[in-house]
Each structure stands twice: as structure tokens, then as C-alpha cells.
XYZ file of N, CA and C in Angstrom:
528
model
N 111.534 173.883 63.932
C 112.382 172.588 63.136
C 112.126 173.077 61.862
N 113.081 172.625 61.009
C 112.994 172.967 59.675
C 112.344 171.842 58.927
N 112.138 171.931 57.570
C 111.391 170.922 56.872
C 112.115 169.572 56.806
N 113.389 169.704 56.964
C 114.159 168.442 57.150
C 114.222 167.581 58.406
N 113.323 168.138 59.420
C 113.514 167.615 60.717
C 114.572 168.268 61.642
N 115.372 169.145 61.286
C 116.527 169.434 61.972
C 116.164 170.929 62.953
N 116.538 170.773 64.108
C 116.319 171.671 65.101
C 116.804 173.220 64.770
N 116.292 174.394 64.686
C 116.814 175.565 64.059
C 117.779 175.878 65.373
N 118.652 176.496 64.875
C 119.960 177.006 65.760
C 120.046 178.612 65.754
N 120.275 179.089 66.979
C 120.545 180.449 66.996
C 122.052 180.817 67.292
N 122.424 181.817 66.990
C 123.847 182.272 67.033
C 123.859 183.320 68.498
N 124.783 182.654 69.309
C 124.849 183.281 70.565
C 126.298 183.709 70.972
N 126.370 184.987 71.474
C 127.778 185.240 71.873
C 128.332 184.614 73.019
N 129.448 183.879 73.173
C 129.753 183.263 74.411
C 131.203 183.664 74.713
N 131.465 183.783 75.962
C 132.506 184.148 76.692
C 133.109 183.091 77.584
N 134.648 182.868 77.548
C 135.263 182.181 78.445
C 136.009 183.337 79.229
N 135.553 183.688 80.528
C 136.165 184.840 81.095
C 137.421 184.302 82.218
N 138.402 184.418 81.762
C 139.521 184.108 82.737
C 140.157 184.924 83.743
N 139.581 186.148 83.808
C 139.883 187.232 84.802
C 140.649 188.278 84.031
N 141.784 187.866 83.779
C 142.701 188.942 82.999
C 142.276 189.295 81.640
N 141.304 188.415 81.209
C 140.974 188.543 79.798
C 139.736 187.334 79.329
N 139.434 187.361 78.234
C 138.636 186.454 78.010
C 138.571 185.866 76.364
N 138.121 184.675 76.326
C 138.026 184.255 74.969
C 136.403 184.440 74.382
N 136.357 184.666 73.120
C 134.931 185.171 72.564
C 134.656 184.348 71.497
N 133.554 183.728 71.072
C 133.067 182.960 70.291
C 131.477 183.221 69.802
N 131.084 183.055 68.746
C 129.639 183.108 68.349
C 129.501 181.529 68.292
N 128.474 181.192 68.942
C 128.183 179.743 69.141
C 126.837 179.355 68.631
N 126.584 178.475 67.658
C 125.379 178.025 67.121
C 124.860 176.982 68.074
N 123.628 177.071 68.619
C 123.077 176.107 69.491
C 121.557 176.127 69.566
N 120.905 175.380 69.991
C 119.430 175.243 69.933
C 119.028 176.480 71.109
N 119.873 176.539 72.000
C 119.519 177.501 73.183
C 120.735 177.918 73.953
N 120.396 178.987 74.675
C 121.639 179.475 75.739
C 121.855 178.531 76.939
N 120.917 177.760 77.334
C 120.904 177.019 78.239
C 121.833 175.653 77.822
N 121.455 175.298 76.774
C 122.169 174.099 76.248
C 123.597 174.452 76.158
N 124.295 175.722 75.857
C 125.404 175.905 75.795
C 126.285 175.529 77.057
N 125.661 176.262 78.254
C 126.369 175.970 79.458
C 126.306 174.938 80.200
N 125.135 173.973 79.726
C 124.956 172.579 80.233
C 125.944 171.620 79.305
N 126.296 172.181 78.201
C 127.594 171.341 77.471
C 128.934 171.625 77.605
N 129.189 173.058 77.750
C 130.493 173.560 77.873
C 130.817 174.056 79.261
N 131.667 173.942 80.017
C 132.222 174.228 81.364
C 132.981 175.748 81.033
N 132.779 176.433 82.107
C 133.413 177.595 82.273
C 133.388 178.639 81.064
N 131.995 178.611 80.699
C 131.680 179.726 79.533
C 130.228 180.397 79.968
N 130.007 181.421 79.399
C 128.731 182.079 79.513
C 128.091 182.675 78.295
N 126.951 182.632 78.268
C 126.299 183.324 77.042
C 126.166 184.668 77.298
N 126.588 185.780 76.585
C 126.468 187.277 76.894
C 125.204 187.509 76.373
N 124.306 188.110 77.372
C 122.949 188.686 77.160
C 122.816 190.233 77.093
N 123.746 190.924 77.398
C 123.806 192.241 77.353
C 123.906 192.784 75.953
N 123.069 193.509 75.626
C 122.728 193.835 74.273
C 123.710 194.816 73.680
N 124.337 195.497 74.702
C 125.327 196.616 74.205
C 126.565 195.830 73.882
N 127.002 194.834 74.568
C 128.120 193.750 74.445
C 128.002 193.090 73.092
N 126.806 192.648 73.100
C 126.641 191.928 71.632
C 126.625 192.624 70.384
N 126.011 193.810 70.503
C 126.191 194.788 69.534
C 127.634 195.164 69.178
N 128.394 195.417 70.140
C 129.901 195.559 70.127
C 130.685 194.509 69.395
N 130.379 193.180 69.908
C 130.991 191.898 69.362
C 130.660 191.853 67.935
N 129.550 192.436 67.591
C 129.203 192.400 66.154
C 130.304 192.906 64.985
N 130.951 193.924 65.660
C 132.040 194.455 64.976
C 133.520 193.760 64.706
N 133.471 192.644 65.824
C 134.818 191.916 65.766
C 134.747 190.736 64.921
N 135.898 190.276 64.816
C 136.095 188.924 63.905
C 136.198 187.742 64.656
N 135.202 187.466 65.610
C 135.403 186.337 66.377
C 134.883 185.043 65.429
N 135.509 184.009 66.040
C 135.294 182.670 65.324
C 133.707 182.216 65.521
N 133.112 181.701 64.627
C 131.760 180.903 64.655
C 131.939 179.371 64.777
N 131.399 178.847 65.638
C 131.445 177.513 65.808
C 130.033 176.833 66.153
N 129.706 175.584 65.690
C 128.376 174.972 66.006
C 128.681 174.150 67.260
N 127.933 174.294 68.313
C 128.123 173.600 69.593
C 128.324 171.993 69.378
N 127.793 171.511 68.286
C 127.842 170.047 68.147
C 128.760 169.766 67.073
N 129.717 170.644 66.737
C 130.745 170.419 65.745
C 131.815 169.513 66.151
N 132.266 168.575 65.244
C 133.187 167.302 65.763
C 134.291 168.019 66.278
N 135.048 167.402 67.122
C 136.384 167.866 67.716
C 137.452 167.674 66.446
N 138.476 168.262 66.818
C 138.797 169.471 67.399
C 138.180 170.706 67.000
N 137.673 171.762 67.902
C 137.103 172.887 67.655
C 137.361 173.765 68.921
N 136.926 175.009 69.022
C 137.720 175.763 69.972
C 136.690 175.455 71.352
N 135.701 174.824 71.321
C 134.926 174.428 72.529
C 135.177 173.056 72.893
N 135.961 172.130 72.153
C 136.316 170.830 72.535
C 136.825 170.729 73.972
N 137.849 171.455 74.426
C 138.280 171.462 75.739
C 137.244 171.574 76.953
N 136.227 172.645 76.714
C 135.062 173.059 77.532
C 134.376 171.989 77.606
N 134.062 171.299 76.458
C 133.002 170.020 76.524
C 133.673 168.982 77.010
N 134.816 168.742 76.904
C 135.649 167.607 77.673
C 135.442 167.780 79.112
N 135.871 168.950 79.590
C 135.662 169.442 80.856
C 134.222 169.095 81.599
N 133.282 169.489 80.878
C 132.124 169.324 81.217
C 131.571 167.748 81.107
N 132.103 167.004 80.365
C 131.721 165.756 80.279
C 132.406 164.969 81.318
N 133.747 165.341 81.881
C 134.163 164.792 83.075
C 133.418 165.122 84.229
N 132.777 166.263 84.226
C 132.084 166.708 85.562
C 130.804 165.892 85.659
N 130.097 165.557 84.583
C 128.904 165.035 84.576
C 128.787 163.757 85.396
N 127.976 163.707 86.188
C 127.899 162.239 86.872
C 128.838 162.229 88.245
N 129.449 163.252 88.679
C 129.923 163.411 89.607
C 128.892 163.985 90.984
N 129.260 163.661 92.054
C 128.283 164.126 93.336
C 128.175 165.704 93.377
N 126.928 166.280 93.179
C 127.117 167.950 93.309
C 126.996 168.470 91.880
N 127.004 167.840 90.755
C 127.152 168.560 89.501
C 125.735 169.172 89.241
N 125.868 170.428 89.016
C 124.867 171.093 88.580
C 123.947 171.756 89.504
N 123.948 171.208 90.985
C 123.216 171.582 91.972
C 122.898 172.962 92.393
N 124.093 173.791 92.159
C 123.991 175.277 92.328
C 123.502 176.069 91.061
N 123.671 175.586 89.958
C 123.093 176.148 88.825
C 121.621 176.758 89.014
N 121.365 177.790 88.406
C 119.955 178.135 88.396
C 119.198 178.963 89.643
N 120.291 178.897 90.750
C 119.829 179.598 91.628
C 120.035 181.299 91.682
N 119.141 181.957 92.424
C 119.175 183.531 92.530
C 120.673 183.782 93.204
N 120.945 183.151 94.402
C 122.117 183.334 95.288
C 122.777 182.035 95.517
N 123.958 182.018 95.433
C 124.693 180.899 96.189
C 125.779 181.362 96.963
N 125.913 180.887 98.394
C 127.003 181.296 99.099
C 128.147 180.076 99.323
N 129.149 180.343 99.170
C 130.488 179.539 99.284
C 131.498 180.104 100.225
N 132.048 178.940 100.873
C 133.250 179.138 101.670
C 134.440 178.609 100.979
N 135.531 179.394 100.533
C 136.473 178.888 99.979
C 137.835 179.342 100.697
N 138.747 178.211 100.681
C 140.020 178.416 101.156
C 140.980 177.552 100.395
N 141.868 178.290 99.716
C 143.205 177.498 99.199
C 144.012 176.608 99.815
N 144.412 175.733 99.365
C 145.121 174.778 100.206
C 146.484 175.579 100.446
N 146.775 175.246 101.890
C 147.920 175.915 102.406
C 147.730 177.506 102.940
N 146.429 177.951 102.446
C 146.474 179.392 102.837
C 145.509 179.598 104.047
N 146.026 180.367 105.103
C 145.102 180.638 106.209
C 143.986 181.522 105.944
N 143.744 182.361 105.073
C 142.677 183.025 104.658
C 141.411 182.302 104.145
N 140.283 182.693 104.677
C 139.113 181.989 104.207
C 138.237 183.355 103.704
N 137.661 182.801 102.460
C 136.796 183.660 101.703
C 135.451 182.977 101.834
N 134.488 183.891 102.272
C 133.061 183.577 102.170
C 132.430 184.622 101.124
N 131.908 183.912 100.042
C 131.425 184.576 98.918
C 129.786 184.432 98.645
N 129.269 185.674 98.258
C 127.770 185.385 97.603
C 127.949 185.702 96.357
N 127.583 184.606 95.518
C 127.666 184.685 94.062
C 126.001 184.929 93.346
N 125.968 185.538 92.337
C 124.559 185.789 91.741
C 124.408 184.622 90.707
N 123.488 184.704 90.041
C 122.884 183.541 89.281
C 124.142 183.209 87.881
N 124.692 184.381 87.851
C 125.725 184.136 86.557
C 127.109 183.561 87.403
N 127.183 183.308 88.553
C 128.409 182.806 89.192
C 129.436 184.075 89.470
N 129.035 185.212 89.308
C 129.984 186.092 89.611
C 129.765 186.646 91.102
N 130.676 187.039 91.700
C 130.693 187.466 93.243
C 129.953 188.884 93.315
N 129.082 188.852 94.291
C 128.317 190.143 94.518
C 128.823 190.862 95.986
N 129.107 189.790 96.764
C 129.883 190.392 98.075
C 130.601 189.292 98.406
N 131.642 189.704 99.515
C 132.663 188.887 99.798
C 133.273 189.127 101.256
N 133.486 188.141 101.888
C 134.016 188.493 103.454
C 135.373 187.513 103.213
N 136.582 188.256 103.711
C 137.714 187.850 103.754
C 138.197 187.551 105.238
N 138.305 186.366 105.796
C 138.730 186.265 107.082
C 140.120 185.923 107.278
N 141.057 186.629 107.846
C 142.292 186.478 107.968
C 142.604 185.433 109.265
N 144.164 185.218 109.021
C 144.572 184.306 110.032
C 144.308 184.818 111.463
N 144.306 186.043 111.701
C 143.783 186.650 112.987
C 142.546 186.675 113.551
N 141.768 186.324 112.673
C 140.212 186.421 112.830
C 139.426 187.460 112.305
N 140.236 188.623 111.792
C 139.675 189.845 111.384
C 139.109 189.563 110.158
N 137.900 190.341 109.956
C 137.262 189.982 108.530
C 137.039 191.330 107.891
N 137.143 191.253 106.626
C 136.983 192.592 105.652
C 136.204 191.923 104.741
N 135.070 193.146 104.638
C 134.055 192.866 103.588
C 134.099 193.811 102.209
N 134.172 193.360 101.044
C 134.147 194.043 100.059
C 132.955 193.710 99.095
N 132.724 194.466 97.927
C 131.704 194.066 96.936
C 132.041 194.402 95.605
N 131.267 194.317 94.783
C 131.511 194.425 93.175
C 132.424 195.752 92.978
N 131.941 196.814 93.701
C 132.739 197.872 93.356
C 134.307 197.995 93.559
N 134.638 197.062 94.544
C 135.968 196.810 94.835
C 137.080 196.042 94.049
N 136.325 195.429 93.301
C 137.041 194.511 92.434
C 137.281 194.808 91.036
N 138.691 194.952 90.457
C 138.931 195.185 89.157
C 138.339 193.978 88.168
N 138.663 192.900 88.870
C 138.193 191.609 88.020
C 137.184 190.748 88.710
N 136.425 190.112 88.141
C 135.272 189.223 88.656
C 135.000 188.056 87.880
N 135.846 187.275 87.638
C 135.335 186.277 86.478
C 134.418 185.283 87.480
N 133.393 184.503 86.725
C 132.400 183.842 87.027
C 132.906 182.613 87.551
N 132.310 181.867 88.587
C 132.417 180.522 88.905
C 131.464 179.756 88.163
N 131.649 178.699 87.572
C 130.723 177.768 86.809
C 129.789 177.163 87.965
N 128.719 177.456 88.030
C 127.817 176.858 89.018
C 127.269 175.415 88.772
N 127.732 174.939 87.521
C 127.656 173.530 87.233
C 128.716 172.698 87.758
N 129.836 173.263 88.134
C 130.828 172.597 88.417
C 130.790 171.624 89.817
N 130.817 170.579 89.943
C 130.662 169.981 91.160
C 131.633 170.188 92.277
N 132.619 170.697 92.123
C 133.554 171.095 93.307
C 132.948 172.120 94.142
N 132.057 173.027 93.642
C 131.472 173.972 94.379
C 130.234 173.607 95.406
N 129.818 172.391 95.010
C 128.648 171.970 95.914
C 129.157 171.583 97.251
N 130.268 171.289 97.491
C 130.685 170.921 98.856
C 131.334 172.334 99.574
N 131.216 173.326 98.943
C 131.855 174.452 99.535
C 130.580 175.366 100.050
N 129.431 175.048 99.686
C 128.243 175.761 100.101
C 128.142 175.916 101.456
N 127.524 177.212 101.866
C 127.174 177.498 103.358
C 125.874 178.152 103.200
N 125.206 178.454 104.341
C 123.838 178.959 104.258
C 124.051 180.679 104.051
N 122.941 181.043 103.698
C 122.766 182.485 103.699
C 123.116 183.050 105.062
N 122.332 182.578 106.047
C 122.617 183.040 107.415
C 124.089 182.928 107.684
N 124.960 182.100 107.614
C 126.228 182.105 107.844
C 126.978 183.128 107.150
N 126.600 183.405 105.954
C 127.273 184.553 105.312
C 126.954 186.019 105.866
N 125.607 185.946 105.869
C 125.053 187.353 106.493
C 125.570 187.785 107.995
N 125.758 186.606 108.666
C 126.507 186.786 110.139
C 127.906 187.270 109.874
N 128.684 186.730 109.071
C 129.861 187.189 108.888
C 129.998 188.458 108.273
N 129.055 188.707 107.377
C 129.100 189.887 106.492
C 128.762 190.947 107.711
N 128.013 191.170 108.360
C 127.563 191.974 109.631
C 128.658 192.267 110.460
N 129.335 191.175 110.587
C 130.640 191.349 111.636
C 131.954 191.976 111.098
N 131.868 191.908 109.575
C 133.280 192.486 109.039
C 133.074 193.970 108.777
N 134.350 194.418 108.766
C 134.513 195.863 108.432
C 134.778 196.216 106.937
N 134.486 197.302 106.601
C 134.736 197.464 105.010
C 136.014 197.684 104.869
N 136.791 197.412 103.895
C 138.086 197.275 103.558
C 138.405 198.978 103.812
N 137.855 199.925 103.485
C 138.367 201.026 103.677
C 138.483 201.474 104.925
N 137.937 200.758 106.099
C 138.209 201.363 107.462
C 139.466 200.733 108.004
N 140.145 200.191 107.196
C 141.603 199.717 107.941
C 141.448 199.042 108.985
């Protein structure tokens, strides 16, 4: 805290990765954890090489507590809407998370193993015929993170054992 009683803030590199690209900002906040608690669908970049590269960009700087409107307003509003819903934040902070995902109207089912950053580590795709294909990080050109604070994912959670059973039954994508 400084002499005027204000908490000191640190500048963090923040990314909203939407798969085909991303939005980047320098965000002033008390901690990295505060940023992801306050804003949905963002991550604090900790890879020092990425941070060093970003130092050469002309990315916008914003204070996490800046009044609306600002570049983070929509992400803050989204997080505020999630807060208080059943399952909010229950998956955050875990080393591994396992989900069963099926889009409305699709027959394919995806079982995913996510790391602590919400990115897929491994995946099993179960087709309508029951055949299963397993893939991993090396197989995906895009791997945007799932926001593990988002309450929608809590109801999709499966056990590690269920995922591992499907993983061992599945064939590698290259095995045709």
C-alpha cells in the first residue's frame, strides 16, 4: 500500500483468446487472480517470452476498476452475471478438469481433459456410430481456453476414471 492508503497495482498482460485470434491489453490490477475473478473469458499471460514480445506492441492499458465503458466492461458484466449461479467457480484452481460436451442437435460427444488454464490437453470424440477418436495438443491448430469460473461447465463435469476409460478405448486420429 502506498502512503495514501491505496493498494499498489501491477501491470499484467491479459488475453481474450477467441480461437482464431485474440484481444490483448495491459491491465493494472492488485493481482492476476483478481483479473480472472472479475473478468470472464480472459487469461493473464505468464510466459515471459510472450510478455517480452508484447512489450513492443501498442496495446491499450486499462485499470481493472476503471469506470465503464472500457475494453473490459463486457467481460466484467459477463462475470457479474455468472456470479451467484450454481457452479460458479467450482472448477477454477484445479490441476485437471474433465468435461463431457455435446452441442445441441449434434450426435458427436466430446470428452475433454483440461489443464488449470482451461486449455484442452486431451480429447475423445465419440461419433454417432459409437466409434471414438483420441487427440491431444499436438493435433489442434487452435486451442482457446474454457473459462473454468463459468458455471455452465460445472454440470458437464465427469470423473477422471470415465475420461481415462474412454481414452484407452479410443483410437488415434491417424489410425483411421
